[in-house]
Structures are given as structure tokens and as C-alpha cells.
Amino acid sequence: MKPIAALLIVMLLASCYREKRDNQTLQRLAQIEQRLDAQDKALAELRAQPGTTELTALAGQLADLHDQLDTLLDAVKQAKPARGQRREPDPAVTYSVPLGKSPVYGSPKAKVTLVMAMDFDCPFCRKAWDTVEQLRQKYGPDLRVAYKPYVVHPKTAKLAAEAACGAQKQGKWREMAQLIWTQAFDQRANNSDAFSPAHMTALAKQLKLDMNRYAQDVAGVCVQEVRDEMATMTRLGVGATPTFFINGRYVAGALPIDKFSPLIDEELAKATAAEKRGVKPEQYYEQEIVGKGTAQLAQP
């Protein structure tokens, strides 16, 4: 399998699941993917230099890694959850996804609202974080983004979600989230305390938050808010991260930007048609999506 193809398949198939078995497999996938990235980079550098001995050896290592990746991908495809197949939302259905107390970025008149359910220790959420930024740049004022916690890795990501909530109370959710990604998640391989309470506190101090208020919120209201947001996502059928709802339409996994665009364009057209019928842009999401959408995953 070629490097680009292998990585694309990982992005298309991979999400972080709450089941322990899936977590272990996906962690191995993420580790191999990281090694592939490093090997591909080194291979490109060697190609630009004279000599072939090191290049041949590295190419062999890269081939072995791709073989491991193929094996793990086969295991992911063939594995069945012990408690039966996890039911997912229907991509054709518009779900009622309330914004609640979520941090929201973008114009209140945006025609499309993208809700991202995420976990701060999920490698696929890390990829999706950057993809969402690309979408924000592409669609400008027509797209706003709301972020919701969905903790898959409770030993690490639960406190991170609460810490981000604490920063949100002081208007700095996004800044805190960016620090968690770059100074906790990206450094976790070299720092066993990357997600520790002390490190989260240190990140909060970098943002010059009111630390007394931060400590109270993280230990108090934010604990319940994270639970409430997760309960909302679970009611809608979310069981993995990253999960997206685009004007209430379900999308799962760390997909490339061109997989999001057709659905966003479709929802843009719907919102434009509604505006022509007299629906005010700032009322569209609450009225047409939250008000008329399906409130929970249909029971079997």
C-alpha cells in the first residue's frame, strides 16, 4: 500500500471508540501512523541526497510498517463489538442538536452550524481539529462551529475537557483547547504528566486566567456540564470521536475536507431557500434544525 493511500484509509475508518478493545487497536494504529509520517519524511529527505544504501534500508522499514497497518486495518474491519454492533445516527436524518453551553465560533447568522464532538486524547480528533479550521477558512461567515466534549479516554481527556470548560467561563475556551492540543496531546509521548491536573493548571496560568475562579469551575460546574454534554451526544447516538453534526446531519471520523464540503454545500442551499421563504438567518438553526430535527436516535 502506498503511504498516502494508507493514511487516507486510516482517516476514513478511524475514530476513537469508548470500548476498550477499540481503544487498544486504534492506539496501535495511531502509533504506526506516527511512525509512518516520520519514515515518509525521512525517505523524502534521503531521496534528495546522493547514495542509496540508507534509502534502501528505510524503504524496507517503511514497507514493514505498511504491512503492519494493513493487518490492523483488517482487524478493525472484521472485529465485532462484544455487545453487538453499535447503532449510529442516520446520515440522511436531521437531528436536533442543541448548542446549549457549547463554545461557538462564527457568525450567529451563519447558514451552517457544524457541531464537533471531540476528545482531547484522540489522535483522530487532533487531525479533525485542523480540518475544521480549514473549513472555517473556506466558508467564512457561512459556517460557525460548536465544540462538545465526548470523553473516550477518561483517565486523560476528562480533566482536559473540564479544564477547557473552566477556560470557557473566562472567554478563553479556544485558546485553552489549542494549548491542550499542542502542549499536552502533541507532547504526551515524551511527557507522562501531559494530561495531569498540574499541567492543566499550568496551561490555565499561561492564559492568565483568574485561577481561583478556574479551580472552582473545574471542580464544580464544569464536571456537570461535561456530563450533560456527553449525555446529549449519547442520546443522539454518538459513541466515538470525532463525530460531527452539520446542520443536524451526522458525519463520523477524521475525514478529509472534500468529504465535508458536499454536505455543507447542500445545507447551505437549504438555508438559502429558507431565507427566501422569510426565515431569518440568525433564527434558522434553532427554528429549522433544533426545533424540527429528530431529538434522539430511533429505538430498534
Tab-separated table of C-alpha atoms in Angstrom:
chain	number	residue	atom	x	y	z
A	1	MET	CA	0.000	0.000	0.000
A	2	LYS	CA	1.323	3.469	-0.862
A	3	PRO	CA	1.880	5.880	2.066
A	4	ILE	CA	-0.788	8.387	1.035
A	5	ALA	CA	-3.355	5.656	0.426
A	6	ALA	CA	-2.599	4.044	3.784
A	7	LEU	CA	-3.021	7.273	5.695
A	8	LEU	CA	-6.232	8.093	3.847
A	9	ILE	CA	-7.747	4.752	4.797
A	10	VAL	CA	-6.841	5.380	8.435
A	11	MET	CA	-8.599	8.744	8.276
A	12	LEU	CA	-11.684	7.275	6.634
A	13	LEU	CA	-12.041	4.339	9.014
A	14	ALA	CA	-10.640	5.594	12.264
A	15	SER	CA	-12.437	7.076	15.201
A	16	CYS	CA	-11.772	6.775	18.914
A	17	TYR	CA	-14.373	4.474	20.487
A	18	ARG	CA	-15.397	4.106	24.094
A	19	GLU	CA	-14.985	0.306	24.001
A	20	LYS	CA	-11.636	-0.788	25.451
A	21	ARG	CA	-10.945	-3.215	22.613
A	22	ASP	CA	-11.317	-0.487	20.002
A	23	ASN	CA	-9.146	1.913	22.001
A	24	GLN	CA	-6.258	-0.534	22.122
A	25	THR	CA	-6.409	-1.253	18.397
A	26	LEU	CA	-6.756	2.393	17.454
A	27	GLN	CA	-3.880	3.390	19.713
A	28	ARG	CA	-1.693	0.917	17.858
A	29	LEU	CA	-2.930	2.341	14.572
A	30	ALA	CA	-2.088	5.862	15.716
A	31	GLN	CA	1.415	4.819	16.798
A	32	ILE	CA	2.090	3.164	13.462
A	33	GLU	CA	0.687	6.175	11.634
A	34	GLN	CA	3.058	8.459	13.543
A	35	ARG	CA	5.978	6.235	12.631
A	36	LEU	CA	4.847	6.238	9.005
A	37	ASP	CA	4.775	10.011	8.978
A	38	ALA	CA	8.331	10.133	10.310
A	39	GLN	CA	9.543	7.482	7.876
A	40	ASP	CA	7.909	9.156	4.893
A	41	LYS	CA	9.575	12.439	5.833
A	42	ALA	CA	12.965	10.811	6.243
A	43	LEU	CA	12.532	8.979	2.958
A	44	ALA	CA	11.794	12.225	1.141
A	45	GLU	CA	14.916	13.814	2.644
A	46	LEU	CA	17.095	10.888	1.612
A	47	ARG	CA	15.774	10.975	-1.937
A	48	ALA	CA	17.205	14.464	-2.240
A	49	GLN	CA	20.682	13.248	-1.244
A	50	PRO	CA	23.228	11.149	-3.164
A	51	GLY	CA	23.666	7.499	-2.247
A	52	THR	CA	21.160	4.652	-1.991
A	53	THR	CA	22.198	2.435	0.964
A	54	GLU	CA	20.250	4.286	3.636
A	55	LEU	CA	17.382	4.871	1.231
A	56	THR	CA	17.022	1.153	0.536
A	57	ALA	CA	17.046	0.296	4.247
A	58	LEU	CA	14.484	2.949	5.059
A	59	ALA	CA	12.241	1.850	2.221
A	60	GLY	CA	12.282	-1.660	3.674
A	61	GLN	CA	11.307	-0.350	7.114
A	62	LEU	CA	8.513	1.659	5.555
A	63	ALA	CA	7.175	-1.380	3.737
A	64	ASP	CA	7.129	-3.338	7.007
A	65	LEU	CA	5.157	-0.583	8.702
A	66	HIS	CA	2.614	-0.534	5.894
A	67	ASP	CA	2.236	-4.306	6.242
A	68	GLN	CA	1.508	-3.845	9.967
A	69	LEU	CA	-1.002	-1.141	9.138
A	70	ASP	CA	-2.771	-3.386	6.613
A	71	THR	CA	-3.030	-6.134	9.231
A	72	LEU	CA	-4.517	-3.798	11.828
A	73	LEU	CA	-6.947	-2.308	9.344
A	74	ASP	CA	-8.172	-5.810	8.508
A	75	ALA	CA	-8.664	-6.447	12.225
A	76	VAL	CA	-10.682	-3.235	12.602
A	77	LYS	CA	-12.893	-4.161	9.664
A	78	GLN	CA	-13.532	-7.719	10.852
A	79	ALA	CA	-13.898	-7.100	14.587
A	80	LYS	CA	-17.396	-7.143	16.077
A	81	PRO	CA	-18.247	-5.416	19.357
A	82	ALA	CA	-18.830	-7.888	22.173
A	83	ARG	CA	-22.250	-6.397	22.878
A	84	GLY	CA	-23.394	-6.298	19.284
A	85	GLN	CA	-22.999	-3.774	16.525
A	86	ARG	CA	-23.074	-0.198	17.775
A	87	ARG	CA	-26.002	1.680	16.299
A	88	GLU	CA	-25.210	5.007	14.671
A	89	PRO	CA	-27.276	8.015	13.634
A	90	ASP	CA	-28.699	8.026	10.119
A	91	PRO	CA	-26.762	10.429	7.842
A	92	ALA	CA	-29.993	11.172	5.967
A	93	VAL	CA	-31.821	12.357	9.091
A	94	THR	CA	-31.641	15.878	10.506
A	95	TYR	CA	-31.105	15.630	14.262
A	96	SER	CA	-31.947	18.242	16.849
A	97	VAL	CA	-28.521	19.142	18.252
A	98	PRO	CA	-28.892	21.955	20.792
A	99	LEU	CA	-25.886	24.202	21.234
A	100	GLY	CA	-26.546	24.530	24.958
A	101	LYS	CA	-23.477	25.939	26.700
A	102	SER	CA	-21.076	24.891	23.956
A	103	PRO	CA	-18.311	27.252	22.855
A	104	VAL	CA	-19.442	28.570	19.469
A	105	TYR	CA	-17.217	30.320	16.919
A	106	GLY	CA	-18.598	32.148	13.908
A	107	SER	CA	-21.391	34.483	12.954
A	108	PRO	CA	-24.813	33.950	14.582
A	109	LYS	CA	-26.165	34.499	11.048
A	110	ALA	CA	-24.145	31.611	9.625
A	111	LYS	CA	-26.229	29.386	7.372
A	112	VAL	CA	-24.491	26.205	8.506
A	113	THR	CA	-23.617	25.124	12.038
A	114	LEU	CA	-21.082	22.335	12.458
A	115	VAL	CA	-21.078	20.633	15.861
A	116	MET	CA	-17.946	18.640	16.666
A	117	ALA	CA	-17.972	16.051	19.456
A	118	MET	CA	-14.355	15.549	20.489
A	119	ASP	CA	-11.938	14.003	22.966
A	120	PHE	CA	-8.628	15.709	23.757
A	121	ASP	CA	-6.673	12.437	23.797
A	122	CYS	CA	-7.996	11.145	20.474
A	123	PRO	CA	-5.469	11.241	17.585
A	124	PHE	CA	-8.262	11.435	15.043
A	125	CYS	CA	-9.793	14.441	16.797
A	126	ARG	CA	-6.369	16.058	16.521
A	127	LYS	CA	-6.493	15.610	12.748
A	128	ALA	CA	-10.083	16.795	12.587
A	129	TRP	CA	-9.263	19.915	14.618
A	130	ASP	CA	-7.093	21.170	11.758
A	131	THR	CA	-9.627	20.082	9.128
A	132	VAL	CA	-12.359	22.093	10.835
A	133	GLU	CA	-10.082	25.130	10.755
A	134	GLN	CA	-9.698	24.676	7.005
A	135	LEU	CA	-13.477	24.504	6.662
A	136	ARG	CA	-13.878	27.711	8.668
A	137	GLN	CA	-11.470	29.467	6.357
A	138	LYS	CA	-13.162	28.076	3.246
A	139	TYR	CA	-16.741	29.008	4.175
A	140	GLY	CA	-16.092	32.167	6.162
A	141	PRO	CA	-19.232	33.745	7.685
A	142	ASP	CA	-21.465	30.993	6.258
A	143	LEU	CA	-20.083	28.433	8.727
A	144	ARG	CA	-19.945	28.506	12.503
A	145	VAL	CA	-18.541	25.748	14.696
A	146	ALA	CA	-19.607	24.482	18.109
A	147	TYR	CA	-17.494	22.087	20.158
A	148	LYS	CA	-18.842	19.475	22.575
A	149	PRO	CA	-16.895	17.153	24.877
A	150	TYR	CA	-17.318	13.427	24.414
A	151	VAL	CA	-14.808	11.696	26.658
A	152	VAL	CA	-13.480	8.440	25.258
A	153	HIS	CA	-10.294	8.348	27.353
A	154	PRO	CA	-11.492	9.255	30.882
A	155	LYS	CA	-8.081	8.965	32.554
A	156	THR	CA	-6.700	11.767	30.391
A	157	ALA	CA	-9.381	13.568	28.422
A	158	LYS	CA	-11.970	14.060	31.162
A	159	LEU	CA	-9.867	16.567	33.078
A	160	ALA	CA	-8.827	18.207	29.806
A	161	ALA	CA	-12.481	18.704	28.880
A	162	GLU	CA	-13.198	20.189	32.298
A	163	ALA	CA	-10.133	22.433	32.048
A	164	ALA	CA	-11.303	23.738	28.680
A	165	CYS	CA	-14.715	24.369	30.240
A	166	GLY	CA	-13.043	26.305	33.037
A	167	ALA	CA	-11.266	28.477	30.474
A	168	GLN	CA	-14.548	28.953	28.604
A	169	LYS	CA	-16.070	30.502	31.712
A	170	GLN	CA	-13.497	33.243	31.262
A	171	GLY	CA	-13.896	33.558	27.496
A	172	LYS	CA	-10.828	31.519	26.526
A	173	TRP	CA	-12.059	28.065	25.526
A	174	ARG	CA	-10.404	28.065	22.145
A	175	GLU	CA	-7.094	29.327	23.496
A	176	MET	CA	-7.105	26.594	26.141
A	177	ALA	CA	-8.069	23.935	23.615
A	178	GLN	CA	-5.175	24.948	21.381
A	179	LEU	CA	-2.746	24.693	24.308
A	180	ILE	CA	-4.098	21.272	25.244
A	181	TRP	CA	-3.545	20.023	21.708
A	182	THR	CA	-0.066	21.469	21.279
A	183	GLN	CA	1.348	21.224	24.804
A	184	ALA	CA	-0.438	18.152	26.157
A	185	PHE	CA	-1.580	15.884	23.333
A	186	ASP	CA	1.343	16.567	20.996
A	187	GLN	CA	3.805	16.110	23.874
A	188	ARG	CA	2.209	13.065	25.511
A	189	ALA	CA	4.763	10.595	24.131
A	190	ASN	CA	7.581	12.421	25.930
A	191	ASN	CA	5.674	13.623	28.978
A	192	SER	CA	3.741	11.188	31.139
A	193	ASP	CA	2.224	14.137	33.025
A	194	ALA	CA	0.939	15.872	29.892
A	195	PHE	CA	-2.689	15.467	30.986
A	196	SER	CA	-2.113	15.780	34.731
A	197	PRO	CA	-4.010	18.285	36.884
A	198	ALA	CA	-0.768	20.189	37.469
A	199	HIS	CA	-0.139	20.559	33.759
A	200	MET	CA	-3.703	21.654	33.051
A	201	THR	CA	-3.295	24.263	35.778
A	202	ALA	CA	-0.024	25.399	34.221
A	203	LEU	CA	-1.759	25.841	30.863
A	204	ALA	CA	-4.502	27.873	32.529
A	205	LYS	CA	-1.852	30.099	34.079
A	206	GLN	CA	-0.346	30.691	30.635
A	207	LEU	CA	-3.674	32.226	29.646
A	208	LYS	CA	-3.596	34.443	32.736
A	209	LEU	CA	-6.935	33.155	33.948
A	210	ASP	CA	-8.349	34.007	37.346
A	211	MET	CA	-7.003	30.850	38.964
A	212	ASN	CA	-9.335	30.867	41.960
A	213	ARG	CA	-12.340	31.005	39.686
A	214	TYR	CA	-10.784	28.434	37.339
A	215	ALA	CA	-10.217	25.954	40.175
A	216	GLN	CA	-13.782	26.362	41.431
A	217	ASP	CA	-15.298	25.910	37.963
A	218	VAL	CA	-13.165	22.892	37.033
A	219	ALA	CA	-14.058	21.126	40.272
A	220	GLY	CA	-17.677	22.297	40.230
A	221	VAL	CA	-19.953	23.366	37.409
A	222	CYS	CA	-17.690	22.063	34.654
A	223	VAL	CA	-17.890	18.492	35.931
A	224	GLN	CA	-21.657	18.520	35.474
A	225	GLU	CA	-21.545	20.418	32.194
A	226	VAL	CA	-19.229	17.841	30.634
A	227	ARG	CA	-21.571	15.072	31.817
A	228	ASP	CA	-24.601	16.881	30.415
A	229	GLU	CA	-22.989	17.457	27.028
A	230	MET	CA	-21.946	13.816	26.823
A	231	ALA	CA	-25.465	12.729	27.704
A	232	THR	CA	-26.826	14.849	24.863
A	233	MET	CA	-24.378	13.311	22.409
A	234	THR	CA	-25.126	9.791	23.638
A	235	ARG	CA	-28.871	10.361	23.210
A	236	LEU	CA	-28.174	11.221	19.579
A	237	GLY	CA	-26.200	8.005	19.070
A	238	VAL	CA	-22.652	9.277	19.391
A	239	GLY	CA	-20.266	6.539	20.528
A	240	ALA	CA	-16.966	7.641	19.032
A	241	THR	CA	-14.879	10.687	18.287
A	242	PRO	CA	-14.667	12.746	16.278
A	243	THR	CA	-18.355	12.941	15.437
A	244	PHE	CA	-19.933	15.835	13.569
A	245	PHE	CA	-23.436	17.134	13.022
A	246	ILE	CA	-23.668	19.566	10.107
A	247	ASN	CA	-26.979	21.378	10.493
A	248	GLY	CA	-28.013	18.242	12.344
A	249	ARG	CA	-26.681	15.816	9.700
A	250	TYR	CA	-24.393	13.075	11.047
A	251	VAL	CA	-20.807	12.626	9.860
A	252	ALA	CA	-18.267	10.384	11.611
A	253	GLY	CA	-14.499	10.123	11.561
A	254	ALA	CA	-11.418	12.144	10.692
A	255	LEU	CA	-12.345	12.748	7.074
A	256	PRO	CA	-10.519	14.976	4.595
A	257	ILE	CA	-12.037	18.350	3.802
A	258	ASP	CA	-13.513	17.258	0.478
A	259	LYS	CA	-15.734	14.762	2.309
A	260	PHE	CA	-17.347	17.549	4.322
A	261	SER	CA	-17.839	20.087	1.551
A	262	PRO	CA	-20.675	18.386	-0.399
A	263	LEU	CA	-22.842	18.137	2.733
A	264	ILE	CA	-22.035	21.702	3.791
A	265	ASP	CA	-22.909	22.931	0.299
A	266	GLU	CA	-26.184	21.008	0.424
A	267	GLU	CA	-27.096	22.541	3.775
A	268	LEU	CA	-26.095	25.996	2.529
A	269	ALA	CA	-28.608	25.626	-0.299
A	270	LYS	CA	-31.348	24.594	2.148
A	271	ALA	CA	-30.647	27.556	4.403
A	272	THR	CA	-30.642	29.954	1.461
A	273	ALA	CA	-34.026	28.608	0.332
A	274	ALA	CA	-35.402	29.012	3.861
A	275	GLU	CA	-34.166	32.591	3.974
A	276	LYS	CA	-36.067	33.297	0.765
A	277	ARG	CA	-39.190	31.932	2.497
A	278	GLY	CA	-38.709	34.506	5.218
A	279	VAL	CA	-36.717	32.607	7.853
A	280	LYS	CA	-34.228	34.975	9.459
A	281	PRO	CA	-30.624	33.722	9.227
A	282	GLU	CA	-29.994	34.159	12.953
A	283	GLN	CA	-33.073	32.035	13.710
A	284	TYR	CA	-32.534	29.314	11.123
A	285	TYR	CA	-30.578	26.818	13.230
A	286	GLU	CA	-32.799	26.989	16.308
A	287	GLN	CA	-36.014	27.067	14.294
A	288	GLU	CA	-35.348	24.610	11.477
A	289	ILE	CA	-32.687	22.284	12.906
A	290	VAL	CA	-33.165	22.195	16.682
A	291	GLY	CA	-36.894	22.878	16.537
A	292	LYS	CA	-37.807	20.424	13.787
A	293	GLY	CA	-34.988	17.867	13.987
A	294	THR	CA	-35.126	14.370	15.460
A	295	ALA	CA	-34.403	14.600	19.193
A	296	GLN	CA	-32.762	11.227	19.694
A	297	LEU	CA	-31.611	8.076	17.950
A	298	ALA	CA	-34.585	5.954	16.973
A	299	GLN	CA	-35.062	2.866	19.131
A	300	PRO	CA	-34.739	-0.537	17.396
